[in-house]
Amino acid sequence: MRRHDIFFTPGPSELYFTVDHHIKNALAMKIASISHRSNEFQEIYKHTSEQLKNLLSLPEGFKIFFLSSATEVWERTAQNLIKDSSLHIVNGAFSKKSYDAALKSGVKNAQMIESEWGAFPNLDSANVEFEPEVINVVYNETSTGVKADMESVYAMKNKYADSLLMVDVVSAAPVIDLDYNIVDSIYFSVQKCFGLPSGLGVWIVNEKCLARGKEIELTGTHVSAYHSLSSMEKQAENYQTPETPNMLGIYLLGRIAQDMNEKSLDLISNETKYKNIIISNAIKASKCLELSVRSEKLRSDTVIVTDIIDEVVFGDLSDELKKRKLVVGSGYGQQKGKQIRIANFPTHSKEHAMMLSDIIEKY
Ligand SMILES: *Cc1c(COP(=O)(O)O)cnc(C)c1O
C-alpha cells in the first residue's frame, strides 16, 4: 500500500502524529455524546486548560477561553475591548484581516502601521494619530513567513500605558517566546502548529482585559454577544462554555498539549530550529527557490516562505514533490504562483524535513 500525502502546508497541515490515537480513544469514550454540562466535560476542560497553561508557561491570572477560530477573536476583540481606537501592525494578509475586522465591527479609529510583505514595519518612526486601546500584532505572519520584532512592539506598547497588547500566535504557538509582563492576550486556532482538525480557537487574556471588557459592557454601547468576555469568564469558573462547544476539539487539544509537555517545549523548539536550518539550507542550494524574507532576524521558525526564481526548474521540482507525495503550500493571495510556503510544525519530524530537503536541493 502506498502511503498518503504528507502535508507541509501552513494550515490546515499534517495532523500531530498522536491525533489518530486520541481520536480513537475519544470515540471509545463517547466524548462527542456526553453533555457539555456534565462533570466529565468539566474534567476535560480543566485538563486542557491546565496542560495549555503549563505548555505556554502562562502566569497566574491569565484565563483561557474556547471560541471557534482566530477570526472570531478579531471580532470579539472589537466588541469587548475597544471603545474607539485600535492599532494594527500590518505586514501581510492575516495582520491586515485584523484591521479589516475592527473596521467592519465599527471601530471608529482603527489605524494601521503597514510595511511591504516580507518585512516588518518600523514602529519608532510610525505616526499614530489616536491613542490605541488595543494594539494587535501577528507573531508569525503566515502569508509572508515574517516573525515579528517583538522588542520594537514592546517599546511601542510602553508608550501607551492604557493599551492592551494582543499577539496573534496562530502559526507559531507553542513555539513562542513572549514577555507576559507586557503581553495582555494571545490567541490561536488549532489547525496550524498544534496539528489538529480546524474549528477551535483559543483566546487567552489577563485580568486587565477582563476588567476592560466589564468597563465597556457597562457603557451599554456595544452588542452583548454569547462570547462576551464576561459570559465566558463566568462559565469558565465552572469549566464550562456559554454554548455547546467543540468538545472533541477541546479534548484533543488537551491531549496534544499533554503530549507536547511530556516531550518538553525545549526539545520541540530545538527541533524546530534544527529542521528550519535543514530546509533553509536546501532552499539556498536550490536553483529555483530563494528565501523571501531578506532579514535573517525576521525569518519565522515555523513557516518558511520562498520566491520562485526559475519557473521551468520549479515545474520539475513540483512534479517530483507530487510523485513523492509531499505537499507544500502555495504563495498566499497576491503571491500565488510566485512563492511557496513550507510549514515546519511540531508534527513534522526530522525525517520529514530531510525527505523534503533532499529533493529541494537537487532542483
Ligand atoms: C490561519 C491564521 C489565522 C486565521 O485562522 P482561522 O482559524 O481561519 O480563523 C489568523 N492569523 C494567522 C497568523 C493565521 O496563520
mmCIF file of C-alpha atoms and ligand atoms in Angstrom:
data_model
loop_
_atom_site.group_PDB
_atom_site.id
_atom_site.type_symbol
_atom_site.label_atom_id
_atom_site.label_comp_id
_atom_site.label_asym_id
_atom_site.label_seq_id
_atom_site.Cartn_x
_atom_site.Cartn_y
_atom_site.Cartn_z
ATOM 1 C CA MET A 1 0.000 0.000 0.000
ATOM 2 C CA ARG A 2 1.297 3.450 -0.839
ATOM 3 C CA ARG A 3 1.418 5.997 1.902
ATOM 4 C CA HIS A 4 -0.765 9.094 1.860
ATOM 5 C CA ASP A 5 0.380 12.633 1.168
ATOM 6 C CA ILE A 6 2.485 14.401 3.788
ATOM 7 C CA PHE A 7 1.249 17.957 4.218
ATOM 8 C CA PHE A 8 3.797 20.744 4.644
ATOM 9 C CA THR A 9 1.046 23.300 4.054
ATOM 10 C CA PRO A 10 0.910 26.060 6.688
ATOM 11 C CA GLY A 11 -2.572 25.257 7.905
ATOM 12 C CA PRO A 12 -4.532 23.106 7.785
ATOM 13 C CA SER A 13 -1.475 20.907 7.877
ATOM 14 C CA GLU A 14 -0.292 17.416 8.710
ATOM 15 C CA LEU A 15 -2.050 16.303 11.904
ATOM 16 C CA TYR A 16 0.064 15.877 15.019
ATOM 17 C CA PHE A 17 1.266 12.296 14.933
ATOM 18 C CA THR A 18 -0.714 11.206 18.016
ATOM 19 C CA VAL A 19 -4.067 12.693 16.906
ATOM 20 C CA ASP A 20 -5.205 9.452 15.288
ATOM 21 C CA HIS A 21 -4.732 7.560 18.564
ATOM 22 C CA HIS A 22 -6.521 10.235 20.609
ATOM 23 C CA ILE A 23 -9.491 10.375 18.203
ATOM 24 C CA LYS A 24 -9.944 6.627 18.527
ATOM 25 C CA ASN A 25 -9.904 6.936 22.328
ATOM 26 C CA ALA A 26 -12.320 9.869 22.213
ATOM 27 C CA LEU A 27 -14.788 7.833 20.179
ATOM 28 C CA ALA A 28 -14.479 4.862 22.520
ATOM 29 C CA MET A 29 -15.080 7.195 25.466
ATOM 30 C CA LYS A 30 -18.101 8.786 23.702
ATOM 31 C CA ILE A 31 -16.640 12.270 24.135
ATOM 32 C CA ALA A 32 -18.872 13.653 21.384
ATOM 33 C CA SER A 33 -22.075 12.385 23.041
ATOM 34 C CA ILE A 34 -21.660 13.392 26.699
ATOM 35 C CA SER A 35 -23.417 16.505 27.998
ATOM 36 C CA HIS A 36 -21.386 19.682 27.911
ATOM 37 C CA ARG A 37 -22.818 20.379 31.390
ATOM 38 C CA SER A 38 -21.532 17.067 32.800
ATOM 39 C CA ASN A 39 -18.687 16.516 35.267
ATOM 40 C CA GLU A 40 -16.960 14.537 32.573
ATOM 41 C CA PHE A 41 -16.788 17.562 30.302
ATOM 42 C CA GLN A 42 -15.692 19.801 33.181
ATOM 43 C CA GLU A 43 -12.786 17.429 33.733
ATOM 44 C CA ILE A 44 -11.851 17.638 30.044
ATOM 45 C CA TYR A 45 -11.999 21.446 30.082
ATOM 46 C CA LYS A 46 -9.901 21.561 33.234
ATOM 47 C CA HIS A 47 -7.319 19.162 31.825
ATOM 48 C CA THR A 48 -6.970 21.113 28.577
ATOM 49 C CA SER A 49 -6.634 24.431 30.452
ATOM 50 C CA GLU A 50 -4.002 23.073 32.796
ATOM 51 C CA GLN A 51 -1.966 21.480 30.028
ATOM 52 C CA LEU A 52 -2.029 24.697 27.981
ATOM 53 C CA LYS A 53 -1.068 26.847 30.989
ATOM 54 C CA ASN A 54 1.856 24.579 31.589
ATOM 55 C CA LEU A 55 2.924 24.326 27.943
ATOM 56 C CA LEU A 56 2.795 28.086 27.355
ATOM 57 C CA SER A 57 4.158 28.977 30.847
ATOM 58 C CA LEU A 58 1.249 31.342 31.442
ATOM 59 C CA PRO A 59 1.485 33.365 34.655
ATOM 60 C CA GLU A 60 -1.311 33.346 37.255
ATOM 61 C CA GLY A 61 -4.295 35.450 36.328
ATOM 62 C CA PHE A 62 -4.436 34.503 32.637
ATOM 63 C CA LYS A 63 -7.741 32.884 31.611
ATOM 64 C CA ILE A 64 -8.239 30.508 28.694
ATOM 65 C CA PHE A 65 -11.423 30.631 26.607
ATOM 66 C CA PHE A 66 -12.568 28.419 23.734
ATOM 67 C CA LEU A 67 -14.086 30.006 20.633
ATOM 68 C CA SER A 68 -14.460 28.848 17.056
ATOM 69 C CA SER A 69 -11.427 30.414 15.358
ATOM 70 C CA ALA A 70 -8.831 33.179 15.436
ATOM 71 C CA THR A 71 -11.057 35.053 13.005
ATOM 72 C CA GLU A 72 -13.745 35.082 15.666
ATOM 73 C CA VAL A 73 -11.277 36.556 18.167
ATOM 74 C CA TRP A 74 -10.744 39.602 15.913
ATOM 75 C CA GLU A 75 -14.459 40.353 16.010
ATOM 76 C CA ARG A 76 -14.811 39.634 19.734
ATOM 77 C CA THR A 77 -11.906 41.957 20.423
ATOM 78 C CA ALA A 78 -13.747 44.833 18.764
ATOM 79 C CA GLN A 79 -16.895 44.016 20.758
ATOM 80 C CA ASN A 80 -15.206 43.524 24.119
ATOM 81 C CA LEU A 81 -12.039 45.577 24.310
ATOM 82 C CA ILE A 82 -12.300 48.632 22.060
ATOM 83 C CA LYS A 83 -14.430 51.722 22.535
ATOM 84 C CA ASP A 84 -12.999 53.820 19.697
ATOM 85 C CA SER A 85 -9.432 53.122 18.719
ATOM 86 C CA SER A 86 -7.167 50.257 17.817
ATOM 87 C CA LEU A 87 -3.776 49.918 16.198
ATOM 88 C CA HIS A 88 -2.856 47.085 13.870
ATOM 89 C CA ILE A 89 0.720 46.307 12.899
ATOM 90 C CA VAL A 90 0.256 45.091 9.345
ATOM 91 C CA ASN A 91 2.787 43.217 7.216
ATOM 92 C CA GLY A 92 0.734 40.625 5.378
ATOM 93 C CA ALA A 93 -2.709 39.125 4.894
ATOM 94 C CA PHE A 94 -3.528 37.984 8.429
ATOM 95 C CA SER A 95 -2.429 41.156 10.173
ATOM 96 C CA LYS A 96 -4.486 43.109 7.606
ATOM 97 C CA LYS A 97 -7.525 40.951 8.344
ATOM 98 C CA SER A 98 -7.469 42.006 11.996
ATOM 99 C CA TYR A 99 -7.613 45.644 10.854
ATOM 100 C CA ASP A 100 -10.477 44.902 8.444
ATOM 101 C CA ALA A 101 -12.383 43.087 11.199
ATOM 102 C CA ALA A 102 -12.058 46.118 13.502
ATOM 103 C CA LEU A 103 -13.352 48.438 10.756
ATOM 104 C CA LYS A 104 -16.273 46.166 9.932
ATOM 105 C CA SER A 105 -17.119 45.863 13.625
ATOM 106 C CA GLY A 106 -17.492 49.620 13.813
ATOM 107 C CA VAL A 107 -14.218 50.652 15.485
ATOM 108 C CA LYS A 108 -14.160 54.361 14.588
ATOM 109 C CA ASN A 109 -10.447 54.942 14.829
ATOM 110 C CA ALA A 110 -8.935 51.705 13.613
ATOM 111 C CA GLN A 111 -5.414 52.535 12.463
ATOM 112 C CA MET A 112 -2.649 50.543 10.861
ATOM 113 C CA ILE A 113 1.089 50.805 10.578
ATOM 114 C CA GLU A 114 1.973 48.957 7.415
ATOM 115 C CA SER A 115 5.082 47.610 5.742
ATOM 116 C CA GLU A 116 5.519 45.751 2.470
ATOM 117 C CA TRP A 117 5.216 41.955 2.535
ATOM 118 C CA GLY A 118 8.376 40.175 3.695
ATOM 119 C CA ALA A 119 9.337 42.971 6.100
ATOM 120 C CA PHE A 120 8.209 44.396 9.451
ATOM 121 C CA PRO A 121 7.074 47.997 9.968
ATOM 122 C CA ASN A 122 9.447 50.476 11.568
ATOM 123 C CA LEU A 123 7.490 51.305 14.712
ATOM 124 C CA ASP A 124 9.843 54.026 16.001
ATOM 125 C CA SER A 125 9.028 56.428 13.220
ATOM 126 C CA ALA A 126 5.358 55.484 12.904
ATOM 127 C CA ASN A 127 2.740 58.183 13.033
ATOM 128 C CA VAL A 128 -0.036 57.182 15.448
ATOM 129 C CA GLU A 129 -2.953 59.592 15.467
ATOM 130 C CA PHE A 130 -5.209 58.138 18.172
ATOM 131 C CA GLU A 131 -4.012 56.595 21.416
ATOM 132 C CA PRO A 132 -4.822 52.910 20.841
ATOM 133 C CA GLU A 133 -6.881 50.918 23.336
ATOM 134 C CA VAL A 134 -5.701 47.716 21.703
ATOM 135 C CA ILE A 135 -2.540 47.002 19.718
ATOM 136 C CA ASN A 136 -2.643 43.865 17.557
ATOM 137 C CA VAL A 137 0.472 42.209 16.171
ATOM 138 C CA VAL A 138 0.968 38.875 14.421
ATOM 139 C CA TYR A 139 3.853 36.911 15.948
ATOM 140 C CA ASN A 140 4.349 34.986 12.752
ATOM 141 C CA GLU A 141 2.759 36.398 9.585
ATOM 142 C CA THR A 142 1.754 33.153 7.887
ATOM 143 C CA SER A 143 1.282 34.820 4.498
ATOM 144 C CA THR A 144 4.896 36.068 4.350
ATOM 145 C CA GLY A 145 6.966 33.998 6.801
ATOM 146 C CA VAL A 146 7.957 37.044 8.858
ATOM 147 C CA LYS A 147 8.480 36.803 12.611
ATOM 148 C CA ALA A 148 7.597 39.995 14.466
ATOM 149 C CA ASP A 149 10.312 42.155 16.013
ATOM 150 C CA MET A 150 8.772 41.923 19.488
ATOM 151 C CA GLU A 151 11.293 44.253 21.150
ATOM 152 C CA SER A 152 10.087 47.114 18.975
ATOM 153 C CA VAL A 153 6.468 46.130 19.681
ATOM 154 C CA TYR A 154 7.113 46.192 23.437
ATOM 155 C CA ALA A 155 8.683 49.651 23.133
ATOM 156 C CA MET A 156 5.649 50.916 21.266
ATOM 157 C CA LYS A 157 3.189 49.387 23.727
ATOM 158 C CA ASN A 158 5.043 51.006 26.627
ATOM 159 C CA LYS A 159 4.328 54.423 25.120
ATOM 160 C CA TYR A 160 0.613 53.862 25.687
ATOM 161 C CA ALA A 161 0.111 52.918 29.325
ATOM 162 C CA ASP A 162 -3.559 52.001 28.921
ATOM 163 C CA SER A 163 -3.290 49.970 25.745
ATOM 164 C CA LEU A 164 -3.737 46.211 25.678
ATOM 165 C CA LEU A 165 -1.236 44.235 23.604
ATOM 166 C CA MET A 166 -2.721 41.287 21.727
ATOM 167 C CA VAL A 167 -0.484 38.825 19.929
ATOM 168 C CA ASP A 168 -1.823 36.528 17.204
ATOM 169 C CA VAL A 169 0.241 33.370 17.721
ATOM 170 C CA VAL A 170 -1.734 31.192 15.279
ATOM 171 C CA SER A 171 1.066 29.732 13.195
ATOM 172 C CA ALA A 172 3.703 29.809 15.930
ATOM 173 C CA ALA A 173 2.318 28.616 19.288
ATOM 174 C CA PRO A 174 3.568 26.765 21.224
ATOM 175 C CA VAL A 175 6.955 27.725 19.721
ATOM 176 C CA ILE A 176 6.808 31.316 21.018
ATOM 177 C CA ASP A 177 8.853 33.481 23.336
ATOM 178 C CA LEU A 178 6.833 36.299 24.903
ATOM 179 C CA ASP A 179 7.079 38.590 27.916
ATOM 180 C CA TYR A 180 3.773 38.233 29.757
ATOM 181 C CA ASN A 181 4.537 41.317 31.834
ATOM 182 C CA ILE A 182 3.898 43.248 28.626
ATOM 183 C CA VAL A 183 1.624 40.977 26.560
ATOM 184 C CA ASP A 184 -2.027 41.062 27.683
ATOM 185 C CA SER A 185 -3.550 38.485 25.375
ATOM 186 C CA ILE A 186 -2.624 35.780 22.893
ATOM 187 C CA TYR A 187 -4.855 33.755 20.600
ATOM 188 C CA PHE A 188 -4.619 30.904 18.136
ATOM 189 C CA SER A 189 -6.526 28.375 16.042
ATOM 190 C CA VAL A 190 -5.568 24.729 16.467
ATOM 191 C CA GLN A 191 -5.053 23.655 12.837
ATOM 192 C CA LYS A 192 -1.530 25.059 12.492
ATOM 193 C CA CYS A 193 1.273 24.195 14.938
ATOM 194 C CA PHE A 194 -0.939 22.083 17.188
ATOM 195 C CA GLY A 195 -1.710 19.831 14.231
ATOM 196 C CA LEU A 196 -5.410 19.403 15.000
ATOM 197 C CA PRO A 197 -8.574 19.437 12.886
ATOM 198 C CA SER A 198 -9.789 23.030 12.419
ATOM 199 C CA GLY A 199 -12.814 24.511 14.146
ATOM 200 C CA LEU A 200 -11.464 25.586 17.520
ATOM 201 C CA GLY A 201 -9.993 28.924 18.541
ATOM 202 C CA VAL A 202 -8.301 29.693 21.851
ATOM 203 C CA TRP A 203 -8.306 33.177 23.374
ATOM 204 C CA ILE A 204 -6.101 33.767 26.397
ATOM 205 C CA VAL A 205 -6.471 37.038 28.343
ATOM 206 C CA ASN A 206 -5.132 38.614 31.517
ATOM 207 C CA GLU A 207 -7.045 40.460 34.250
ATOM 208 C CA LYS A 208 -6.596 43.814 32.512
ATOM 209 C CA CYS A 209 -8.529 42.513 29.502
ATOM 210 C CA LEU A 210 -11.297 41.143 31.709
ATOM 211 C CA ALA A 211 -11.585 44.463 33.554
ATOM 212 C CA ARG A 212 -11.659 46.409 30.270
ATOM 213 C CA GLY A 213 -14.378 44.071 28.982
ATOM 214 C CA LYS A 214 -16.551 44.794 32.017
ATOM 215 C CA GLU A 215 -15.977 48.527 31.790
ATOM 216 C CA ILE A 216 -17.085 48.560 28.156
ATOM 217 C CA GLU A 217 -20.071 46.330 28.876
ATOM 218 C CA LEU A 218 -21.284 48.853 31.473
ATOM 219 C CA THR A 219 -21.366 51.639 28.886
ATOM 220 C CA GLY A 220 -24.123 49.696 27.107
ATOM 221 C CA THR A 221 -22.860 50.885 23.731
ATOM 222 C CA HIS A 222 -21.707 47.509 22.434
ATOM 223 C CA VAL A 223 -23.638 44.409 21.431
ATOM 224 C CA SER A 224 -23.559 41.749 24.108
ATOM 225 C CA ALA A 225 -22.723 38.529 22.332
ATOM 226 C CA TYR A 226 -22.732 34.993 23.740
ATOM 227 C CA HIS A 227 -18.957 35.101 23.562
ATOM 228 C CA SER A 228 -18.602 38.263 25.609
ATOM 229 C CA LEU A 229 -15.589 38.077 27.901
ATOM 230 C CA SER A 230 -17.839 38.284 30.962
ATOM 231 C CA SER A 231 -20.065 35.386 29.922
ATOM 232 C CA MET A 232 -17.063 33.240 29.007
ATOM 233 C CA GLU A 233 -15.374 34.128 32.305
ATOM 234 C CA LYS A 234 -18.469 33.275 34.319
ATOM 235 C CA GLN A 235 -18.858 29.886 32.618
ATOM 236 C CA ALA A 236 -15.138 29.138 32.796
ATOM 237 C CA GLU A 237 -15.282 29.337 36.592
ATOM 238 C CA ASN A 238 -17.179 26.037 36.345
ATOM 239 C CA TYR A 239 -15.058 24.724 33.473
ATOM 240 C CA GLN A 240 -17.893 25.340 31.061
ATOM 241 C CA THR A 241 -18.713 27.425 27.995
ATOM 242 C CA PRO A 242 -21.784 29.580 27.169
ATOM 243 C CA GLU A 243 -22.699 27.358 24.199
ATOM 244 C CA THR A 244 -22.345 23.701 23.301
ATOM 245 C CA PRO A 245 -18.674 23.829 22.349
ATOM 246 C CA ASN A 246 -16.413 21.769 20.137
ATOM 247 C CA MET A 247 -15.992 19.117 22.846
ATOM 248 C CA LEU A 248 -13.970 16.762 20.671
ATOM 249 C CA GLY A 249 -11.626 19.618 19.705
ATOM 250 C CA ILE A 250 -11.157 20.728 23.313
ATOM 251 C CA TYR A 251 -10.439 17.136 24.356
ATOM 252 C CA LEU A 252 -7.899 16.615 21.560
ATOM 253 C CA LEU A 253 -6.152 19.914 22.285
ATOM 254 C CA GLY A 254 -5.657 18.841 25.913
ATOM 255 C CA ARG A 255 -4.183 15.511 24.822
ATOM 256 C CA ILE A 256 -1.828 17.093 22.291
ATOM 257 C CA ALA A 257 -0.741 19.754 24.798
ATOM 258 C CA GLN A 258 -0.027 16.941 27.270
ATOM 259 C CA ASP A 259 1.994 15.038 24.649
ATOM 260 C CA MET A 260 3.958 18.214 23.956
ATOM 261 C CA ASN A 261 4.530 18.814 27.678
ATOM 262 C CA GLU A 262 5.817 15.271 28.065
ATOM 263 C CA LYS A 263 8.150 15.758 25.129
ATOM 264 C CA SER A 264 9.063 19.242 26.520
ATOM 265 C CA LEU A 265 8.742 22.563 24.784
ATOM 266 C CA ASP A 266 12.531 22.990 24.865
ATOM 267 C CA LEU A 267 13.007 19.892 22.751
ATOM 268 C CA ILE A 268 10.201 20.928 20.380
ATOM 269 C CA SER A 269 11.752 24.392 19.975
ATOM 270 C CA ASN A 270 15.233 22.998 19.376
ATOM 271 C CA GLU A 271 13.926 20.539 16.799
ATOM 272 C CA THR A 272 12.038 23.367 15.097
ATOM 273 C CA LYS A 273 15.243 25.393 14.754
ATOM 274 C CA TYR A 274 17.184 22.356 13.559
ATOM 275 C CA LYS A 275 14.618 21.431 10.874
ATOM 276 C CA ASN A 276 14.409 25.066 9.815
ATOM 277 C CA ILE A 277 18.151 25.076 9.140
ATOM 278 C CA ILE A 278 17.958 21.855 7.109
ATOM 279 C CA ILE A 279 15.120 23.142 4.939
ATOM 280 C CA SER A 280 16.569 26.660 4.585
ATOM 281 C CA ASN A 281 19.943 25.252 3.516
ATOM 282 C CA ALA A 282 18.234 23.150 0.851
ATOM 283 C CA ILE A 283 16.472 26.275 -0.419
ATOM 284 C CA LYS A 284 19.798 28.147 -0.532
ATOM 285 C CA ALA A 285 21.250 25.286 -2.610
ATOM 286 C CA SER A 286 18.233 25.190 -4.911
ATOM 287 C CA LYS A 287 18.355 26.725 -8.405
ATOM 288 C CA CYS A 288 14.687 27.645 -8.499
ATOM 289 C CA LEU A 289 13.969 28.897 -4.976
ATOM 290 C CA GLU A 290 15.194 31.771 -2.831
ATOM 291 C CA LEU A 291 14.238 32.666 0.762
ATOM 292 C CA SER A 292 11.736 35.526 0.553
ATOM 293 C CA VAL A 293 12.462 37.191 3.882
ATOM 294 C CA ARG A 294 15.739 39.038 3.348
ATOM 295 C CA SER A 295 16.445 39.804 7.000
ATOM 296 C CA GLU A 296 17.581 36.662 8.801
ATOM 297 C CA LYS A 297 16.342 38.038 12.122
ATOM 298 C CA LEU A 298 12.800 38.346 10.766
ATOM 299 C CA ARG A 299 12.580 34.806 9.379
ATOM 300 C CA SER A 300 9.890 32.717 11.007
ATOM 301 C CA ASP A 301 10.880 29.459 12.676
ATOM 302 C CA THR A 302 7.699 27.675 11.658
ATOM 303 C CA VAL A 303 6.713 28.970 8.208
ATOM 304 C CA ILE A 304 9.383 29.164 5.518
ATOM 305 C CA VAL A 305 8.448 31.280 2.507
ATOM 306 C CA THR A 306 10.434 31.200 -0.728
ATOM 307 C CA ASP A 307 10.323 33.079 -4.018
ATOM 308 C CA ILE A 308 10.202 31.023 -7.195
ATOM 309 C CA ILE A 309 13.114 32.367 -9.274
ATOM 310 C CA ASP A 310 13.076 29.863 -12.123
ATOM 311 C CA GLU A 311 9.655 28.667 -13.228
ATOM 312 C CA VAL A 312 10.900 25.945 -15.545
ATOM 313 C CA VAL A 313 13.079 24.255 -12.951
ATOM 314 C CA PHE A 314 10.348 24.805 -10.382
ATOM 315 C CA GLY A 315 7.956 22.860 -12.614
ATOM 316 C CA ASP A 316 10.315 19.878 -12.404
ATOM 317 C CA LEU A 317 10.605 20.258 -8.630
ATOM 318 C CA SER A 318 6.814 20.367 -8.332
ATOM 319 C CA ASP A 319 6.448 17.185 -10.383
ATOM 320 C CA GLU A 320 8.984 15.400 -8.202
ATOM 321 C CA LEU A 321 7.300 16.549 -4.982
ATOM 322 C CA LYS A 322 3.966 15.349 -6.320
ATOM 323 C CA LYS A 323 5.438 11.979 -7.200
ATOM 324 C CA ARG A 324 6.890 11.651 -3.707
ATOM 325 C CA LYS A 325 3.574 12.762 -2.171
ATOM 326 C CA LEU A 326 4.960 15.781 -0.386
ATOM 327 C CA VAL A 327 2.556 18.728 -0.406
ATOM 328 C CA VAL A 328 3.883 22.257 0.124
ATOM 329 C CA GLY A 329 1.762 25.395 0.374
ATOM 330 C CA SER A 330 1.310 27.864 -2.445
ATOM 331 C CA GLY A 331 2.033 31.566 -2.087
ATOM 332 C CA TYR A 332 -0.694 33.467 -0.255
ATOM 333 C CA GLY A 333 -3.147 35.659 -2.166
ATOM 334 C CA GLN A 334 -1.204 38.015 -4.421
ATOM 335 C CA GLN A 335 1.859 35.730 -4.168
ATOM 336 C CA LYS A 336 0.142 32.648 -5.575
ATOM 337 C CA GLY A 337 2.323 31.240 -8.339
ATOM 338 C CA LYS A 338 5.280 33.406 -7.279
ATOM 339 C CA GLN A 339 6.125 31.849 -3.927
ATOM 340 C CA ILE A 340 5.764 28.629 -1.995
ATOM 341 C CA ARG A 341 5.302 28.272 1.750
ATOM 342 C CA ILE A 342 6.621 25.353 3.773
ATOM 343 C CA ALA A 343 5.305 24.567 7.249
ATOM 344 C CA ASN A 344 7.843 23.478 9.842
ATOM 345 C CA PHE A 345 5.435 22.479 12.595
ATOM 346 C CA PRO A 346 5.988 20.251 15.656
ATOM 347 C CA THR A 347 4.441 17.262 13.900
ATOM 348 C CA HIS A 348 6.963 17.423 11.060
ATOM 349 C CA SER A 349 9.804 15.112 12.018
ATOM 350 C CA LYS A 350 13.476 15.495 11.191
ATOM 351 C CA GLU A 351 12.993 12.646 8.696
ATOM 352 C CA HIS A 352 10.191 14.577 7.018
ATOM 353 C CA ALA A 353 12.401 17.666 6.824
ATOM 354 C CA MET A 354 15.233 15.637 5.297
ATOM 355 C CA MET A 355 12.952 13.923 2.798
ATOM 356 C CA LEU A 356 11.794 17.321 1.581
ATOM 357 C CA SER A 357 15.249 18.909 1.651
ATOM 358 C CA ASP A 358 16.869 16.083 -0.317
ATOM 359 C CA ILE A 359 14.530 16.839 -3.191
ATOM 360 C CA ILE A 360 14.580 20.640 -2.993
ATOM 361 C CA GLU A 361 18.367 20.899 -3.083
ATOM 362 C CA LYS A 362 18.505 18.934 -6.383
ATOM 363 C CA TYR A 363 16.409 21.489 -8.252
HETATM 364 C C1 LIG B 1 -4.563 30.896 9.858
HETATM 365 C C2 LIG B 1 -4.371 32.169 10.558
HETATM 366 C C3 LIG B 1 -5.446 32.910 11.084
HETATM 367 C C4 LIG B 1 -6.886 32.507 10.865
HETATM 368 O O1 LIG B 1 -7.240 31.318 11.474
HETATM 369 P P1 LIG B 1 -8.753 30.813 11.335
HETATM 370 O O2 LIG B 1 -8.769 29.528 12.055
HETATM 371 O O3 LIG B 1 -9.044 30.690 9.875
HETATM 372 O O4 LIG B 1 -9.612 31.858 11.962
HETATM 373 C C5 LIG B 1 -5.166 34.068 11.760
HETATM 374 N N1 LIG B 1 -3.913 34.505 11.945
HETATM 375 C C6 LIG B 1 -2.860 33.826 11.464
HETATM 376 C C7 LIG B 1 -1.487 34.345 11.706
HETATM 377 C C8 LIG B 1 -3.054 32.639 10.754
HETATM 378 O O5 LIG B 1 -1.992 31.963 10.285
#
